[in-house]
Coordinates of C-alpha atoms and ligand atoms in Angstrom, one line a residue:
M20 CA 5.9 -12.6 -23.5
N21 CA 5.2 -9.5 -25.6
Y22 CA 4.6 -6.8 -22.3
T23 CA 4.8 -3.9 -24.2
K24 CA 2.2 -4.5 -27.0
I25 CA 0.3 -6.1 -23.8
L26 CA -0.1 -2.4 -21.8
E27 CA -0.4 -0.5 -24.4
E28 CA -3.6 -2.6 -25.3
I29 CA -4.7 -2.4 -22.2
K30 CA -4.1 1.4 -21.6
E31 CA -6.9 1.7 -24.7
E32 CA -9.0 -0.4 -23.8
V33 CA -9.7 1.4 -20.0
A34 CA -9.7 4.8 -21.9
P35 CA -13.5 4.8 -21.6
L36 CA -13.7 4.0 -17.7
I37 CA -11.9 8.0 -16.8
G38 CA -14.5 9.6 -15.9
K39 CA -16.3 7.3 -14.3
G40 CA -14.5 7.1 -10.7
K41 CA -13.8 10.1 -8.7
V42 CA -10.4 11.7 -7.4
A43 CA -9.9 11.3 -3.2
N44 CA -10.9 15.4 -2.5
Y45 CA -10.3 14.8 1.8
I46 CA -7.6 16.6 1.3
P47 CA -7.0 19.6 -1.6
A48 CA -3.4 17.9 -1.8
L49 CA -5.5 14.9 -3.1
A50 CA -8.0 17.0 -5.1
S51 CA -6.0 18.6 -7.4
V52 CA -4.2 15.9 -8.9
P53 CA -5.6 15.5 -12.5
N54 CA -8.1 13.2 -13.0
N55 CA -7.2 11.6 -16.1
K56 CA -3.4 10.7 -15.4
Y57 CA -2.8 7.0 -16.1
G58 CA 0.9 5.1 -15.8
I59 CA 1.7 1.7 -15.4
A60 CA 5.5 -0.2 -14.6
I61 CA 6.4 -4.2 -14.5
T62 CA 9.5 -5.0 -13.3
T63 CA 10.2 -8.9 -13.9
I64 CA 12.8 -10.4 -10.9
N65 CA 15.6 -11.2 -14.1
G66 CA 15.4 -6.5 -13.3
N67 CA 13.5 -5.8 -16.9
C68 CA 11.3 -2.7 -16.8
Y69 CA 8.1 -2.2 -19.2
T70 CA 6.2 1.0 -19.0
V71 CA 2.8 2.8 -20.2
G72 CA 1.4 6.5 -19.8
D73 CA 2.7 8.8 -16.9
A74 CA 4.6 5.5 -15.3
E75 CA 7.7 8.3 -14.2
E76 CA 5.5 10.7 -12.2
E77 CA 5.1 10.9 -9.1
F78 CA 2.3 10.4 -7.0
S79 CA 1.2 10.3 -2.9
I80 CA 1.6 6.4 -2.4
Q81 CA -0.7 6.5 0.5
S82 CA -1.9 3.3 2.0
I83 CA 0.7 1.9 -0.3
S84 CA 3.3 2.3 2.8
K85 CA 0.8 -0.2 4.9
V86 CA 2.9 -2.6 2.8
F87 CA 6.3 -1.7 3.4
T88 CA 5.4 -0.8 7.4
F89 CA 4.2 -3.9 7.9
A90 CA 7.8 -5.5 6.3
M91 CA 9.6 -3.5 9.0
A92 CA 7.8 -4.5 11.6
F93 CA 7.3 -7.8 10.3
K94 CA 10.9 -8.3 10.3
S95 CA 12.1 -7.1 13.2
I96 CA 9.2 -8.4 15.8
G97 CA 8.0 -11.1 13.5
E98 CA 5.5 -13.5 15.4
K99 CA 4.8 -11.1 18.2
L100 CA 3.3 -8.4 16.1
W101 CA 0.0 -10.8 16.1
Q102 CA -1.2 -10.2 19.4
R103 CA -2.1 -6.8 18.7
V104 CA -3.5 -6.9 14.9
G105 CA -5.1 -10.1 13.5
K106 CA -4.7 -11.4 10.4
E107 CA -8.7 -11.6 9.4
P108 CA -10.6 -9.5 6.5
S109 CA -12.5 -6.8 7.7
G110 CA -15.7 -6.3 5.3
N111 CA -15.5 -3.0 6.8
P112 CA -14.0 0.7 5.1
F113 CA -10.1 1.1 5.6
N114 CA -11.1 4.2 7.9
S115 CA -14.2 2.3 10.2
L116 CA -14.7 2.3 14.3
V117 CA -17.2 -0.4 14.8
Q118 CA -15.1 -3.4 14.7
L119 CA -12.1 -2.3 17.5
E120 CA -14.7 -1.9 20.0
K121 CA -16.0 -5.0 19.8
E122 CA -13.2 -6.6 19.5
N123 CA -11.1 -5.1 22.0
G124 CA -8.8 -2.6 19.7
I125 CA -7.2 -5.4 18.5
P126 CA -7.2 -4.2 14.7
R127 CA -9.0 -7.0 11.9
N128 CA -5.1 -7.2 10.2
P129 CA -2.3 -4.7 9.4
F130 CA -4.0 -3.1 5.5
I131 CA -6.6 -1.4 7.5
N132 CA -6.4 2.2 9.0
A133 CA -5.4 1.1 12.9
G134 CA -3.8 -1.7 11.8
A135 CA -1.2 0.3 10.2
L136 CA -1.2 2.5 13.1
V137 CA -0.3 -0.2 15.2
V138 CA 2.2 -1.5 13.2
T139 CA 3.4 1.7 12.9
D140 CA 3.4 2.0 16.9
S141 CA 5.1 -0.8 16.6
L142 CA 8.2 1.2 14.2
I143 CA 8.4 3.7 16.7
H144 CA 8.5 1.6 20.3
N145 CA 11.8 -0.7 18.7
N146 CA 13.1 2.2 16.1
F147 CA 14.8 6.1 17.1
N148 CA 13.8 7.5 13.9
P149 CA 10.4 5.5 12.2
K150 CA 10.8 8.6 9.3
K151 CA 14.2 8.5 8.6
S152 CA 14.3 4.6 8.7
I153 CA 10.8 4.2 7.2
L154 CA 12.3 6.9 3.6
D155 CA 15.8 4.6 4.0
F156 CA 14.0 1.6 3.4
I157 CA 12.1 2.8 0.4
R158 CA 14.7 4.3 -0.7
K159 CA 16.9 1.2 -0.8
L160 CA 13.9 -1.2 -2.1
S161 CA 13.4 1.1 -5.2
G162 CA 16.7 1.9 -6.0
N163 CA 15.7 5.4 -6.1
Q164 CA 17.4 7.8 -3.8
Q165 CA 15.2 11.1 -4.5
I166 CA 12.1 9.5 -3.1
N167 CA 11.4 12.4 -0.4
Y168 CA 7.9 12.2 1.8
N169 CA 5.6 15.3 0.5
T170 CA 5.1 17.5 3.8
E171 CA 2.3 19.5 2.1
I172 CA 0.6 16.6 2.3
A173 CA 1.5 15.3 5.6
R174 CA 0.0 18.4 6.8
S175 CA -2.9 18.8 5.2
E176 CA -3.5 15.1 6.0
N177 CA -2.5 16.1 9.5
E178 CA -5.3 18.6 10.0
Y179 CA -8.4 16.7 8.4
G180 CA -7.3 13.6 10.3
H181 CA -9.7 13.6 12.9
R182 CA -11.0 9.7 12.5
N183 CA -6.7 8.8 12.7
Y184 CA -6.3 10.3 15.1
A185 CA -9.9 9.0 16.6
L186 CA -8.1 5.2 16.0
A187 CA -5.4 6.4 17.8
H188 CA -7.2 7.0 20.6
F189 CA -9.4 4.5 20.7
M190 CA -6.4 1.4 20.1
K191 CA -4.9 3.7 23.3
S192 CA -7.6 3.1 25.8
Y193 CA -6.7 -0.5 25.1
N194 CA -3.4 -0.2 25.6
N195 CA -2.9 -1.1 21.8
I196 CA -0.8 2.0 21.2
Y197 CA 1.9 2.3 23.1
S198 CA 3.4 6.0 21.7
E199 CA 1.5 9.2 22.0
P200 CA -0.4 9.9 19.4
D201 CA 0.1 13.0 18.4
E202 CA 3.1 11.5 17.5
L203 CA 2.1 8.3 16.4
L204 CA -0.1 9.9 13.6
D205 CA 2.7 11.8 12.2
V206 CA 5.1 9.2 11.5
Y207 CA 2.0 8.1 10.2
F208 CA 0.6 10.5 7.7
H209 CA 4.6 10.8 6.3
Q210 CA 4.8 7.9 5.2
C211 CA 1.0 8.5 3.4
S212 CA 2.0 11.6 1.5
L213 CA 5.6 10.0 0.2
S214 CA 5.7 10.7 -3.6
M215 CA 6.9 7.7 -5.7
S216 CA 6.3 6.7 -9.6
C217 CA 4.5 3.4 -10.7
V218 CA 8.8 2.2 -12.0
D219 CA 9.1 2.6 -8.1
L220 CA 7.1 1.1 -6.5
S221 CA 6.9 -2.0 -9.5
K222 CA 10.5 -2.0 -8.4
A223 CA 10.3 -1.8 -4.3
V224 CA 7.5 -4.2 -4.4
L225 CA 9.5 -6.8 -6.5
F226 CA 11.2 -8.6 -2.9
L227 CA 7.9 -9.5 -2.6
A228 CA 8.2 -11.3 -5.7
N229 CA 11.3 -13.1 -5.2
H230 CA 11.0 -15.6 -2.1
G231 CA 11.5 -11.6 0.2
V232 CA 14.8 -11.1 -1.5
V233 CA 15.7 -8.1 -3.1
P234 CA 16.1 -9.8 -6.4
N235 CA 19.7 -7.5 -7.7
T236 CA 21.5 -6.8 -4.7
D237 CA 19.9 -10.6 -2.6
E238 CA 19.7 -8.0 0.5
I239 CA 16.9 -10.9 2.5
I240 CA 13.6 -8.3 3.6
L241 CA 11.6 -11.0 4.7
T242 CA 12.6 -14.9 5.0
T243 CA 10.2 -16.9 2.6
S244 CA 7.7 -17.5 5.0
Q245 CA 7.3 -14.4 6.0
A246 CA 7.2 -12.7 2.2
K247 CA 4.3 -15.8 2.0
R248 CA 2.4 -14.4 5.1
T249 CA 2.9 -11.3 3.7
N250 CA 1.4 -11.7 0.4
S251 CA -1.8 -13.9 1.6
L252 CA -2.3 -11.1 3.3
M253 CA -2.1 -9.0 0.9
M254 CA -4.7 -11.4 -1.2
T255 CA -6.5 -11.4 1.7
C256 CA -7.0 -7.9 2.7
G257 CA -5.2 -5.1 0.4
M258 CA -8.3 -3.3 -1.0
Y259 CA -10.0 -3.2 2.0
D260 CA -14.0 -5.0 1.7
A261 CA -13.5 -4.6 -1.7
S262 CA -10.4 -7.8 -1.5
G263 CA -12.8 -10.6 -2.3
D264 CA -14.1 -9.1 -5.7
F265 CA -10.1 -8.3 -6.2
A266 CA -9.1 -12.1 -6.0
F267 CA -12.3 -13.1 -7.9
R268 CA -10.9 -10.3 -11.0
V269 CA -7.3 -10.6 -11.1
G270 CA -6.3 -13.6 -8.5
I271 CA -2.9 -11.8 -7.5
P272 CA -1.5 -9.8 -3.9
G273 CA -2.3 -6.6 -4.2
K274 CA -2.6 -2.9 -2.4
S275 CA -4.6 0.0 -3.2
G276 CA -3.8 3.7 -1.5
V277 CA -6.4 6.4 -2.0
G278 CA -4.0 8.2 -3.8
G279 CA -5.1 6.4 -7.1
G280 CA -2.4 3.7 -7.3
I281 CA -2.3 -0.1 -6.4
I282 CA 0.9 -2.5 -5.7
A283 CA 0.6 -6.1 -6.7
V284 CA 2.6 -9.0 -7.4
I285 CA 2.8 -11.9 -9.7
P286 CA 5.3 -14.9 -7.2
G287 CA 8.2 -15.5 -8.9
E288 CA 7.4 -12.9 -11.8
L289 CA 6.9 -9.9 -11.4
G290 CA 5.9 -6.6 -9.7
I291 CA 3.6 -4.2 -11.4
C292 CA 2.0 -0.8 -10.7
V293 CA -0.9 1.2 -11.3
W294 CA -2.2 4.6 -11.1
S295 CA -4.9 6.0 -12.7
P296 CA -6.4 8.2 -9.6
E297 CA -10.7 8.2 -10.0
L298 CA -11.5 5.9 -6.8
D299 CA -14.5 3.2 -6.8
E300 CA -16.9 3.8 -3.8
F301 CA -14.0 1.0 -1.4
G302 CA -11.0 4.0 -2.1
N303 CA -9.2 1.8 -5.0
S304 CA -9.0 3.1 -8.4
L305 CA -11.1 1.6 -10.4
T306 CA -8.9 2.2 -13.6
G307 CA -6.3 0.5 -11.6
V308 CA -8.4 -2.7 -11.2
K309 CA -9.5 -3.0 -14.3
T310 CA -6.1 -2.7 -15.8
L311 CA -4.8 -5.8 -13.5
E312 CA -7.8 -7.2 -14.1
L313 CA -7.2 -6.9 -18.1
F314 CA -3.5 -8.1 -17.1
T315 CA -3.4 -11.1 -15.0
T316 CA -6.9 -12.4 -18.2
K317 CA -4.5 -11.4 -21.4
T318 CA -1.2 -12.7 -19.9
G319 CA -3.0 -15.8 -18.9
V320 CA -1.3 -15.6 -15.0
S321 CA -2.4 -15.9 -11.9
I322 CA -1.4 -17.5 -8.0
F323 CA -4.2 -20.0 -8.7
Ligands
LIG198 N1 -4.4 8.7 4.4 C1 -4.8 8.0 4.5 C2 -5.9 7.8 5.7 O1 -5.6 7.2 6.6 C3 -4.7 7.0 3.4 C4 -6.2 5.8 2.8 C5 -5.9 4.6 1.6 O2 -5.2 5.1 1.2 N2 -6.5 4.4 2.2 O3 -7.0 8.0 5.2

């Protein structure tokens, strides 16, 4: 497969879409990212990396971090995690509060904000230093020791984070958050603020394309079953209430963030990350989704 040629073709085909979405503007540090940034990186499980555009440039990974904290929690807590968070698509926006009351403070899945807060809370509960362990985990997976939190973004998220505070306090009233909301939100805003490139992320997600094992070190991150389940969750819940559309158009497990990144995996083959900051109405990268649709169409790969 000539990935370089395919990536270049896609970059050209999606160019007219730039300008049709909206860069996240709920905090100044995200609003100031140039809308025309665009990169793709693919890393195959046998170690080849293919890129196009701004694939080496760092951006704010935001909700993509939910996959990594989930993997950490699933590894250490296992099936008990499902007592506190569900595994159904929400059909609601990522930061919605409405379902939580009807469902007694148990979030629908780990990839909406409420669910990710429960996951991060479980890391705090099981670990003395979650900020350090999240960073160590990400650095190990991507093989890049330079990756760091963007403290300016984390601070700004905190300043404008009233809805996330509301979610945490609300769930705490149902005894589904154990730590103090201030401490929890500090860790959560830091995980969202991680700065990574498409290359870093295409490597970091690779264990999910390889039955839970990091290909070049053979380190087992998740069991085969856990990796399969994580991919199922990405497939059904990774793009919020546009998950069905993404499954229909793209047909592989993926996870988006409001920084404009999307990670996705083709099990047995590769990890891919695309970055384009303009979002659609669901908070997913507009050009990013189209990029992945073209990628699976042109390569003919899909999990179906
Ligand atoms: N930091 C953002 C929030 O919690 C992340 C949202 C996202 O990427 N969808 O609102």
